[in-house]
Tab-separated table of C-alpha atoms in Angstrom:
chain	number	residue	atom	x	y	z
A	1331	UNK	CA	-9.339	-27.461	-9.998
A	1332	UNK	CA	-9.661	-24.784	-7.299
A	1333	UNK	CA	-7.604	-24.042	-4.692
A	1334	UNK	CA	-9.780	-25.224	-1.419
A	1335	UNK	CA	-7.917	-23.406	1.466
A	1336	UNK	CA	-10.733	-24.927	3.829
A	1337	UNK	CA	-10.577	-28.495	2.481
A	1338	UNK	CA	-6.890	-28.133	2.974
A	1339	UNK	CA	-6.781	-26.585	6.566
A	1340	UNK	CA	-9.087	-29.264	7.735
A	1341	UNK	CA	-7.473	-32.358	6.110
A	1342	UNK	CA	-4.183	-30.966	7.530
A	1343	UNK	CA	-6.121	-30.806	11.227
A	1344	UNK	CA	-7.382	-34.066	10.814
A	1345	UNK	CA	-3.626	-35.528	10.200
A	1346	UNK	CA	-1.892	-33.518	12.803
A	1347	UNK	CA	-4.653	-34.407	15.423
A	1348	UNK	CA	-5.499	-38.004	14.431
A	1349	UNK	CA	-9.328	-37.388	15.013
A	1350	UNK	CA	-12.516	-35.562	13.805
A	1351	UNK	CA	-13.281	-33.775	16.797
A	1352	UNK	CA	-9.948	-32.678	17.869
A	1353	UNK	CA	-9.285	-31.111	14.533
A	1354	UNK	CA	-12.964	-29.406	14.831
A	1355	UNK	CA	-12.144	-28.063	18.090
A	1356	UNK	CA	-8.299	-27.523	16.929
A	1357	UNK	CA	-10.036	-24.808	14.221
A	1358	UNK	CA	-12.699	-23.538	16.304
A	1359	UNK	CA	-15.584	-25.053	14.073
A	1360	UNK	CA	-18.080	-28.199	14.605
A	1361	UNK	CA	-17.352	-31.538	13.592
A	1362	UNK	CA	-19.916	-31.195	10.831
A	1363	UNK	CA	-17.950	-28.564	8.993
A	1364	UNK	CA	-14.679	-30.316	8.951
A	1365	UNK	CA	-16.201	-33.669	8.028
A	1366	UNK	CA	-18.274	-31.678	5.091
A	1367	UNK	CA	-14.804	-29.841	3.942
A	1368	UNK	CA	-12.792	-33.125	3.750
A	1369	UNK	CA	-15.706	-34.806	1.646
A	1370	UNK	CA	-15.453	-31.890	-1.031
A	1371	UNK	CA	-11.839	-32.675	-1.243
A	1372	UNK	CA	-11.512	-35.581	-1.144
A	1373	UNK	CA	-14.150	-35.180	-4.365
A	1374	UNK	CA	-12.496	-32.710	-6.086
A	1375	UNK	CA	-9.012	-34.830	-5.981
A	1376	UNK	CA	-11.348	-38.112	-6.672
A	1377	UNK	CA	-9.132	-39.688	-3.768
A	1378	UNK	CA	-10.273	-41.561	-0.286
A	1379	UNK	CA	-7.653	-39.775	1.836
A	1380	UNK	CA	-8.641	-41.396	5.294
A	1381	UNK	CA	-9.362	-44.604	6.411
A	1382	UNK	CA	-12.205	-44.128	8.825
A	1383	UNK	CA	-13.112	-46.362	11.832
A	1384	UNK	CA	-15.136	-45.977	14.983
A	1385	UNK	CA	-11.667	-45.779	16.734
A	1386	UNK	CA	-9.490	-44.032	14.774
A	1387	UNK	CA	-8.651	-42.100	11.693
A	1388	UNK	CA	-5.735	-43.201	9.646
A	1389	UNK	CA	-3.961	-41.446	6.300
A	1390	UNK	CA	-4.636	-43.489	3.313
A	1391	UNK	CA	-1.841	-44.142	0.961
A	1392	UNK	CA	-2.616	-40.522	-1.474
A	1393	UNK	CA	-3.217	-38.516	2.132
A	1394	UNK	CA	0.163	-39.790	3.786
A	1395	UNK	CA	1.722	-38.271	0.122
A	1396	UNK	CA	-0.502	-35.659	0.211
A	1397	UNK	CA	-0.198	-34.407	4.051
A	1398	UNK	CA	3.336	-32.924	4.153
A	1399	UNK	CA	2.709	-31.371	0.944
A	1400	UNK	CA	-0.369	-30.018	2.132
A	1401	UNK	CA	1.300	-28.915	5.303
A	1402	UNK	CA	4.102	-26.827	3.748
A	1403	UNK	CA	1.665	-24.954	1.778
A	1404	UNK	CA	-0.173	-24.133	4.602
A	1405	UNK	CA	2.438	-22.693	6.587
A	1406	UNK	CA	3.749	-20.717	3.363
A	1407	UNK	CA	0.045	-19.591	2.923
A	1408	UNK	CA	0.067	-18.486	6.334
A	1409	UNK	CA	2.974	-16.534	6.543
A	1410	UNK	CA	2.382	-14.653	3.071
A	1411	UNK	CA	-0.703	-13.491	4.639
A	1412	UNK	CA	1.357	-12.216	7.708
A	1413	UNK	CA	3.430	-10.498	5.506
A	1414	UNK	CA	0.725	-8.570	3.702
A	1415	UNK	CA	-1.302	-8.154	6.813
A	1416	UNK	CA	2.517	-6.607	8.461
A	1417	UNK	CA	3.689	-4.561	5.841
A	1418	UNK	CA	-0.240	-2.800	5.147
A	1419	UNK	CA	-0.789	-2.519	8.869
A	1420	UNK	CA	2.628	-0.656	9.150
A	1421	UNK	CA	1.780	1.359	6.118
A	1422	UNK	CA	-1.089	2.775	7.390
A	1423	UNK	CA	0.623	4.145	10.276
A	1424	UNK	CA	3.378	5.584	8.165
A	1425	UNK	CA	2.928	9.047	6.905
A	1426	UNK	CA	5.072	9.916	3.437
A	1427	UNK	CA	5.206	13.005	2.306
A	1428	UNK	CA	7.223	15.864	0.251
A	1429	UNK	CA	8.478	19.234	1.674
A	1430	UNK	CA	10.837	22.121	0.406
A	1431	UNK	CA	13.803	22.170	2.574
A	1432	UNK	CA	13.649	25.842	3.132
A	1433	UNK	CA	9.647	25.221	4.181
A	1434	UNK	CA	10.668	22.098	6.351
A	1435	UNK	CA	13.203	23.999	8.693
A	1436	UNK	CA	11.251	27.456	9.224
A	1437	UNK	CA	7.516	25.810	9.394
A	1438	UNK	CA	6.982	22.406	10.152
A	1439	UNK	CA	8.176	22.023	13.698
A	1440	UNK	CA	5.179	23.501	15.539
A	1441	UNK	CA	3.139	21.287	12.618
A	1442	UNK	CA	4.648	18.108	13.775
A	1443	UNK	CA	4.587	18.916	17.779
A	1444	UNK	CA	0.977	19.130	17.075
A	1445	UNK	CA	0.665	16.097	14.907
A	1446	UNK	CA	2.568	14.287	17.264
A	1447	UNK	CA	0.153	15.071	20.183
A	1448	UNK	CA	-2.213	13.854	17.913
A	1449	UNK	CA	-0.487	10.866	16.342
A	1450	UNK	CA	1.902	9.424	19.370
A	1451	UNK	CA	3.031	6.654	17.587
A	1452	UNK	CA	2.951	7.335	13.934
A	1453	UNK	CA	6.277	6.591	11.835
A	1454	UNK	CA	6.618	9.825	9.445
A	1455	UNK	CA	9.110	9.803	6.204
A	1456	UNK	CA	10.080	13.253	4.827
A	1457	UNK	CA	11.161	13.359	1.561
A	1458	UNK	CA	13.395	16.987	1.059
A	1459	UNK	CA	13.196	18.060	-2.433
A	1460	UNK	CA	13.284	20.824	-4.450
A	1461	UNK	CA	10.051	22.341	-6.135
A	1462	UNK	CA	10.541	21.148	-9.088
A	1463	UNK	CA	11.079	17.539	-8.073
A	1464	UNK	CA	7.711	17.349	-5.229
A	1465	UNK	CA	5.012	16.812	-8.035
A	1466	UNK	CA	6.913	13.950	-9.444
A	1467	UNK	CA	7.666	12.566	-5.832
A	1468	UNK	CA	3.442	12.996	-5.337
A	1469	UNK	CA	2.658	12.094	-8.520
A	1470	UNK	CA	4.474	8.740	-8.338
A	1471	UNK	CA	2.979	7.386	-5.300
A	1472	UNK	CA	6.293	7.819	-3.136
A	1473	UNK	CA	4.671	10.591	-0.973
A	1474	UNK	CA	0.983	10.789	-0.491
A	1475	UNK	CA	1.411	14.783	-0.499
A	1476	UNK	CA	3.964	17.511	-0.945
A	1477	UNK	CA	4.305	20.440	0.263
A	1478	UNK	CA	6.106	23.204	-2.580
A	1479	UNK	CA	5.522	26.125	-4.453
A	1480	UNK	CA	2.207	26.572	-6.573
A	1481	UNK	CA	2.613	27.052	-10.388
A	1482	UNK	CA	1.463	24.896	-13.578
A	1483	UNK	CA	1.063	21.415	-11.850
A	1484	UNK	CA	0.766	17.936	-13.146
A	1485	UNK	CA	-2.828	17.351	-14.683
A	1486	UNK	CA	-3.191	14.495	-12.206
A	1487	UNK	CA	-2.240	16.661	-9.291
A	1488	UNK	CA	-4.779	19.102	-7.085
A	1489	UNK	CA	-3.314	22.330	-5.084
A	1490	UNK	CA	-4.619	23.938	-2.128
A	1491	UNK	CA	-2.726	27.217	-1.058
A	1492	UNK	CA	-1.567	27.819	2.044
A	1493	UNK	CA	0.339	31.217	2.580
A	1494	UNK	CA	1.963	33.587	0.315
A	1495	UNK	CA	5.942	34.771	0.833
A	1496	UNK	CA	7.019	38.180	-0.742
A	1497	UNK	CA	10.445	38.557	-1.854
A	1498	UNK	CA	13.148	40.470	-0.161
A	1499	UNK	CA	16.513	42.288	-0.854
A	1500	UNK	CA	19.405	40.651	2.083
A	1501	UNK	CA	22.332	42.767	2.226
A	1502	UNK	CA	24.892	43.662	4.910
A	1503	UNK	CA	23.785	45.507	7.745
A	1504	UNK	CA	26.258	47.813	6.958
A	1505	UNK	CA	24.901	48.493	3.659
A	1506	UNK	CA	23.633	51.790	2.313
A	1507	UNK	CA	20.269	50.620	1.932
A	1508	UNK	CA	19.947	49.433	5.549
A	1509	UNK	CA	17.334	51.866	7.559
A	1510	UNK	CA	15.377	52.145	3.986
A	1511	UNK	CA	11.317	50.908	4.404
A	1512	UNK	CA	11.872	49.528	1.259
A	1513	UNK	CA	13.984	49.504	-1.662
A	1514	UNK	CA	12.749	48.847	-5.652
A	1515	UNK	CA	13.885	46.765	-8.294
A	1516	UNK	CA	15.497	50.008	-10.019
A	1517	UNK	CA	17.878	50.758	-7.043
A	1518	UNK	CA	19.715	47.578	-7.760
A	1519	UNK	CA	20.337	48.122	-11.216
A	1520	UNK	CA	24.673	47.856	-11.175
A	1521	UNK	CA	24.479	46.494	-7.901
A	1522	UNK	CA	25.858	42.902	-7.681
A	1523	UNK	CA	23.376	40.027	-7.023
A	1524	UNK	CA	23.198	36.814	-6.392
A	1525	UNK	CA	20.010	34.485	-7.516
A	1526	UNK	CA	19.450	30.738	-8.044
A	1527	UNK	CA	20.451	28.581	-10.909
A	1528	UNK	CA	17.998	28.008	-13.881
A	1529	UNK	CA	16.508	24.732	-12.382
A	1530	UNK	CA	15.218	26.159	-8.799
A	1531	UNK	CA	11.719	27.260	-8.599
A	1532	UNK	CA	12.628	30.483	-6.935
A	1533	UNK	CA	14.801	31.912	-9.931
A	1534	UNK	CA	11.367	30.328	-12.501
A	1535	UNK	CA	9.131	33.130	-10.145
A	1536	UNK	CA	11.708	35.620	-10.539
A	1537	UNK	CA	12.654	36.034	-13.831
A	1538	UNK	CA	9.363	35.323	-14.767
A	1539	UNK	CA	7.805	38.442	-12.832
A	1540	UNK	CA	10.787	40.393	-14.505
A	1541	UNK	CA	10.488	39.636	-18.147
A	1542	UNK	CA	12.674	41.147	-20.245
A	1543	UNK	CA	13.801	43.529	-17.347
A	1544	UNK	CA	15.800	40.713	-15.722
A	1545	UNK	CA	18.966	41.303	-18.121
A	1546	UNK	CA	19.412	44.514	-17.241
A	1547	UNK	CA	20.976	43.418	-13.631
A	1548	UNK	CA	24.430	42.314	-12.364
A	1549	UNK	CA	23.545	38.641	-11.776
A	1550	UNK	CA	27.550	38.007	-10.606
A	1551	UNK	CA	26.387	34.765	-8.789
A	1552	UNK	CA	24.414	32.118	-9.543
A	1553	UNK	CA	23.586	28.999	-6.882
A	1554	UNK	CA	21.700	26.170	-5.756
A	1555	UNK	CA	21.042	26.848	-2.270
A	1556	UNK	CA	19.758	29.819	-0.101
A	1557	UNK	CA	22.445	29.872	2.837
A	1558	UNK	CA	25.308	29.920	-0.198
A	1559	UNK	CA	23.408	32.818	-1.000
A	1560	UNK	CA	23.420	34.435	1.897
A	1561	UNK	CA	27.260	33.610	3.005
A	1562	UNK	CA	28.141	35.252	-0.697
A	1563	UNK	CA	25.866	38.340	1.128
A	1564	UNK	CA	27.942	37.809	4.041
A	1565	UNK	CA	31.425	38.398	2.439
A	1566	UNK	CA	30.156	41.107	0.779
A	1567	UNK	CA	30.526	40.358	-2.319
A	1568	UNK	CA	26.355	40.564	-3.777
A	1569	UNK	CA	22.824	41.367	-2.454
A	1570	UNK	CA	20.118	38.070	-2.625
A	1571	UNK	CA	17.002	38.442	-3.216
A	1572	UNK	CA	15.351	35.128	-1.383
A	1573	UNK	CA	12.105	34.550	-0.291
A	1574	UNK	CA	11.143	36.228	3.257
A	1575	UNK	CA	10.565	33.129	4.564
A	1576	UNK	CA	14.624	32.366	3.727
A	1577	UNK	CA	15.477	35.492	5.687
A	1578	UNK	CA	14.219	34.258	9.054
A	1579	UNK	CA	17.158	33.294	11.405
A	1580	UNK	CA	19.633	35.238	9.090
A	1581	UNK	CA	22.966	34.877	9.806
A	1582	UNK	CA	24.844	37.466	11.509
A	1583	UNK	CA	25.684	40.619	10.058
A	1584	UNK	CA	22.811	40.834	7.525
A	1585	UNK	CA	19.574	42.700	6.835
A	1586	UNK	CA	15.943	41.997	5.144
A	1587	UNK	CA	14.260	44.807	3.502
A	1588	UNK	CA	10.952	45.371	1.461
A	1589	UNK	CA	11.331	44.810	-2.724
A	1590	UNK	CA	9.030	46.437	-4.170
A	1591	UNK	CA	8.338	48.106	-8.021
A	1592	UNK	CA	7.436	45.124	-8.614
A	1593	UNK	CA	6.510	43.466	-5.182
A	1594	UNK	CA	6.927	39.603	-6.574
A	1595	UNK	CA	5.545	36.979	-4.595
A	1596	UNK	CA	5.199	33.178	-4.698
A	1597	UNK	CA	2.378	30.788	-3.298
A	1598	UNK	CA	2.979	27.660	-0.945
A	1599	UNK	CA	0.384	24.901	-0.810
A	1600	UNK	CA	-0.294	21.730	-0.425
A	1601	UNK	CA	-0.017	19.265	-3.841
A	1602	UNK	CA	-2.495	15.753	-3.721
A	1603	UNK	CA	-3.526	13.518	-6.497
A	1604	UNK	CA	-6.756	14.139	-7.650
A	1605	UNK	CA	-9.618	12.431	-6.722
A	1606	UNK	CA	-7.857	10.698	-4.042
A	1607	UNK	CA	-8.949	10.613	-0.505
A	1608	UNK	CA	-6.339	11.486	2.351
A	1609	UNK	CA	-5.078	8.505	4.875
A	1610	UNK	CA	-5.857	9.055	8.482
A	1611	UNK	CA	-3.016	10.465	9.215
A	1612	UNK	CA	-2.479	12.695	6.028
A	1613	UNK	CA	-5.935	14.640	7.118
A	1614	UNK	CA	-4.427	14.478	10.777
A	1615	UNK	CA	-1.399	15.986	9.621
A	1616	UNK	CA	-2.755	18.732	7.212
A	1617	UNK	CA	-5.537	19.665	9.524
A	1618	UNK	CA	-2.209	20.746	11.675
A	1619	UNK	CA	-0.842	22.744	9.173
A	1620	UNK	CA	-4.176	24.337	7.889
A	1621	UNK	CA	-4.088	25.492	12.427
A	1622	UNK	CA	-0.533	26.475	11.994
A	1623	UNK	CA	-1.754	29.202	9.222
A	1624	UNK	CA	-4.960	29.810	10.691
A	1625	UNK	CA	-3.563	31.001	14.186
């Protein structure tokens, strides 16, 4: 037997306003309707559930067992539906998305002043995470974009490139090779340097672009994060070699110069799934970035 929502609302009408019309105009509908949805109840349960007079309408027996039954499942029908209309309305007016840390801080907050002029009262969740983790963070449905480095992606994954960020030499402003245009990868052969660990993108782009050539430097240091990078620069104890966009707002006492021989660069974009359209406020948001770039 099928579950008549109608044939339910109205009998539960008809009980809670003791007549016909009342419960017609109770639901907004004519008196025809509700009488015509009770009779295909009451058939489909093969049960008289009203005892109908010129006067008055009275539960029968089966409808004064039926009607609080009826009525509870009504209510929990009703406020399911609020639930899913709630937490799908609010969704849409959430933006999720994935963004390297180092990206976040240096680019985004002209992005979001704009998207926020655009947007007043959209809800946005950031996820910060590496490179490495932003496909998976996309790929599972947790973000509906990321924001990360460019380089073999997840088949299910499209990129769209945004800017490209050379790599630079940070050293002490005191430093020999401060008031140099540029310095190559040869110069800093003995030198002590610090890169990444094995895991971060950054140190994938590097040692990639070097090959072989890579063992041939001091690698004395080896972390997870930029700004331990750059307080191990600091101390004086190694050059980094970060990308330039990790050299803006340097810390005191330190220097950015040109690598070059070979100049090694990385690619920034913007990772979707494929063949998926963008929410509202996904196009709202890259159409921001895209202007940010575009200036």
């Amino acid at each position: 037997m099928k579950f008549d929502v109608l044939g339910i609302e109205a009998f539960v009408s008809v009980a809670e306003q003791g007549s016909f019309s009342r419960a017609a105009s109770h639901l907004n509908v004519s008196q025809t309707a509700i009488s015509h949805r009770l009779r295909k109840l009451e058939q489909s349960l093969d049960l008289q559930l009203f005892n109908r007079t010129t006067r008055r309408v009275t539960l029968t027996e089966a409808g004064a067992d039926l009607f609080p039954k009826a009525r509870a499942l009504m209510g929990d029908f009703e406020q399911q539906l609020s639930l899913v209309r709630t937490r799908h309305r609010d969704k849409t007016e959430e933006l999720a998305f994935a963004c390297m840390p180092t990206i976040a801080v240096h680019i985004l907050a002209p992005v979001f002043k704009e998207f926020r002029r655009r947007e007043p009262d959209a809800h946005v969740r950031l996820f910060d995470k590496s490179a490495t983790e932003i496909g998976e963070t996309v790929s599972s449905g947790r973000a509906e974009f990321g924001i990360a480095i460019l380089a073999a992606n997840r088949w299910n994954l499209t990129a769209e490139p945004l800017f490209s960020d050379d790599y630079v030499c940070i050293c002490p402003k005191n430093h020999a090779f401060v008031g140099r245009s540029s310095v190559s990868w040869a110069d800093l052969v003995d030198i002590p340097l610090v890169r990444s660990t094995p895991s971060i993108a950054n140190r994938i782009i590097l040692d990639a672009a070097l090959g072989a050539r890579a063992e041939r430097y001091r690698w004395d240091f080896e972390v997870q994060h930029t700004m331990t990078a750059l307080m191990l620069v600091q101390a004086g104890l190694a050059l980094a070699l970060v990308p330039r966009l990790s050299s803006r707002q340097l810390p005191k006492g330190l220097a950015v110069i040109d690598l070059r021989g070979p100049r090694i660069t990385r690619t920034v974009g913007l990772l979707r799934r494929r063949n998926e359209q963008p929410s509202r406020l996904a196009r709202q948001f890259q159409d921001a970035l895209r202007q940010h770039f575009h200036a």
